[in-house]
Amino acid sequence: MSKKIVILDGSPRPNGNTAALIRSFTDGATAAGHTVTRFDLQKMDIHLDLCQYFGQKKSKDYTTFFSSSSSFC
């Protein structure tokens, strides 16, 4: 039974080791009859609104990722 496979490539180097691994995996999966879709995240225009995601109040969930001087809400 063939599978649909999604690859999310977040590497900033388009010709690096991750790309080589993805190419090899994709070749093998395709040869086995599977469908592979790859998304190059570094080429996508992705915006994350942390205020909307976590709410307006600062919480321990995300304050550790930003310095205490960060103000984004």
PDB file of C-alpha atoms in Angstrom:
ATOM      1  CA  MET A   1       0.000   0.000   0.000  1.00  0.00           C
ATOM      2  CA  SER A   2       1.496   3.350  -1.006  1.00  0.00           C
ATOM      3  CA  LYS A   3       1.738   6.175   1.496  1.00  0.00           C
ATOM      4  CA  LYS A   4       1.629   9.952   1.187  1.00  0.00           C
ATOM      5  CA  ILE A   5       4.719  11.382   2.881  1.00  0.00           C
ATOM      6  CA  VAL A   6       5.226  15.046   3.823  1.00  0.00           C
ATOM      7  CA  ILE A   7       8.722  16.396   4.479  1.00  0.00           C
ATOM      8  CA  LEU A   8       9.197  19.732   6.244  1.00  0.00           C
ATOM      9  CA  ASP A   9      12.729  20.961   5.506  1.00  0.00           C
ATOM     10  CA  GLY A  10      13.695  23.721   7.911  1.00  0.00           C
ATOM     11  CA  SER A  11      17.406  23.768   7.152  1.00  0.00           C
ATOM     12  CA  PRO A  12      18.801  27.164   6.103  1.00  0.00           C
ATOM     13  CA  ARG A  13      21.305  25.442   3.758  1.00  0.00           C
ATOM     14  CA  PRO A  14      19.561  24.301   0.554  1.00  0.00           C
ATOM     15  CA  ASN A  15      22.523  22.107  -0.494  1.00  0.00           C
ATOM     16  CA  GLY A  16      23.590  20.880   2.940  1.00  0.00           C
ATOM     17  CA  ASN A  17      23.489  17.506   4.657  1.00  0.00           C
ATOM     18  CA  THR A  18      19.760  17.703   5.364  1.00  0.00           C
ATOM     19  CA  ALA A  19      19.032  18.268   1.672  1.00  0.00           C
ATOM     20  CA  ALA A  20      21.171  15.243   0.755  1.00  0.00           C
ATOM     21  CA  LEU A  21      19.339  13.090   3.295  1.00  0.00           C
ATOM     22  CA  ILE A  22      15.963  14.286   2.030  1.00  0.00           C
ATOM     23  CA  ARG A  23      16.940  13.570  -1.599  1.00  0.00           C
ATOM     24  CA  SER A  24      18.058  10.063  -0.697  1.00  0.00           C
ATOM     25  CA  PHE A  25      14.938   9.365   1.344  1.00  0.00           C
ATOM     26  CA  THR A  26      12.689  10.791  -1.384  1.00  0.00           C
ATOM     27  CA  ASP A  27      14.356   8.667  -4.074  1.00  0.00           C
ATOM     28  CA  GLY A  28      13.892   5.514  -2.007  1.00  0.00           C
ATOM     29  CA  ALA A  29      10.303   6.287  -1.040  1.00  0.00           C
ATOM     30  CA  THR A  30       9.358   7.160  -4.619  1.00  0.00           C
ATOM     31  CA  ALA A  31      10.996   3.963  -5.922  1.00  0.00           C
ATOM     32  CA  ALA A  32       8.905   2.032  -3.390  1.00  0.00           C
ATOM     33  CA  GLY A  33       5.732   3.586  -4.814  1.00  0.00           C
ATOM     34  CA  HIS A  34       5.070   6.277  -2.227  1.00  0.00           C
ATOM     35  CA  THR A  35       4.163   9.908  -2.924  1.00  0.00           C
ATOM     36  CA  VAL A  36       6.496  12.467  -1.342  1.00  0.00           C
ATOM     37  CA  THR A  37       5.744  16.179  -0.933  1.00  0.00           C
ATOM     38  CA  ARG A  38       8.523  18.445   0.322  1.00  0.00           C
ATOM     39  CA  PHE A  39       8.087  21.893   1.830  1.00  0.00           C
ATOM     40  CA  ASP A  40      11.195  24.099   2.039  1.00  0.00           C
ATOM     41  CA  LEU A  41      10.342  26.217   5.070  1.00  0.00           C
ATOM     42  CA  GLN A  42      13.255  28.613   4.538  1.00  0.00           C
ATOM     43  CA  LYS A  43      11.652  29.701   1.250  1.00  0.00           C
ATOM     44  CA  MET A  44       8.189  30.217   2.741  1.00  0.00           C
ATOM     45  CA  ASP A  45       6.882  33.487   4.150  1.00  0.00           C
ATOM     46  CA  ILE A  46       5.775  32.333   7.601  1.00  0.00           C
ATOM     47  CA  HIS A  47       4.692  34.763  10.317  1.00  0.00           C
ATOM     48  CA  LEU A  48       4.021  33.718  13.873  1.00  0.00           C
ATOM     49  CA  ASP A  49       1.921  35.962  16.090  1.00  0.00           C
ATOM     50  CA  LEU A  50       3.009  34.911  19.582  1.00  0.00           C
ATOM     51  CA  CYS A  51       0.562  37.285  21.243  1.00  0.00           C
ATOM     52  CA  GLN A  52      -2.340  35.575  19.537  1.00  0.00           C
ATOM     53  CA  TYR A  53      -0.904  32.102  20.110  1.00  0.00           C
ATOM     54  CA  PHE A  54      -0.131  32.476  23.827  1.00  0.00           C
ATOM     55  CA  GLY A  55      -2.559  35.242  24.725  1.00  0.00           C
ATOM     56  CA  GLN A  56      -1.812  38.791  25.811  1.00  0.00           C
ATOM     57  CA  LYS A  57      -0.388  37.863  29.231  1.00  0.00           C
ATOM     58  CA  LYS A  58       3.182  36.672  29.448  1.00  0.00           C
ATOM     59  CA  SER A  59       3.494  33.166  30.785  1.00  0.00           C
ATOM     60  CA  LYS A  60       6.311  30.769  31.594  1.00  0.00           C
ATOM     61  CA  ASP A  61       5.524  28.939  28.334  1.00  0.00           C
ATOM     62  CA  TYR A  62       7.314  31.437  26.127  1.00  0.00           C
ATOM     63  CA  THR A  63       9.169  33.959  28.268  1.00  0.00           C
ATOM     64  CA  THR A  64      12.173  31.638  28.430  1.00  0.00           C
ATOM     65  CA  PHE A  65      12.637  32.000  24.664  1.00  0.00           C
ATOM     66  CA  PHE A  66      12.950  35.787  24.807  1.00  0.00           C
ATOM     67  CA  SER A  67      15.053  38.124  26.863  1.00  0.00           C
ATOM     68  CA  SER A  68      13.318  40.047  29.618  1.00  0.00           C
ATOM     69  CA  SER A  69      13.639  43.233  27.552  1.00  0.00           C
ATOM     70  CA  SER A  70      11.635  41.795  24.659  1.00  0.00           C
ATOM     71  CA  SER A  71       8.291  43.422  24.134  1.00  0.00           C
ATOM     72  CA  PHE A  72       6.157  42.090  21.329  1.00  0.00           C
ATOM     73  CA  CYS A  73       2.569  42.397  22.577  1.00  0.00           C
TER      74      CYS A  73
END
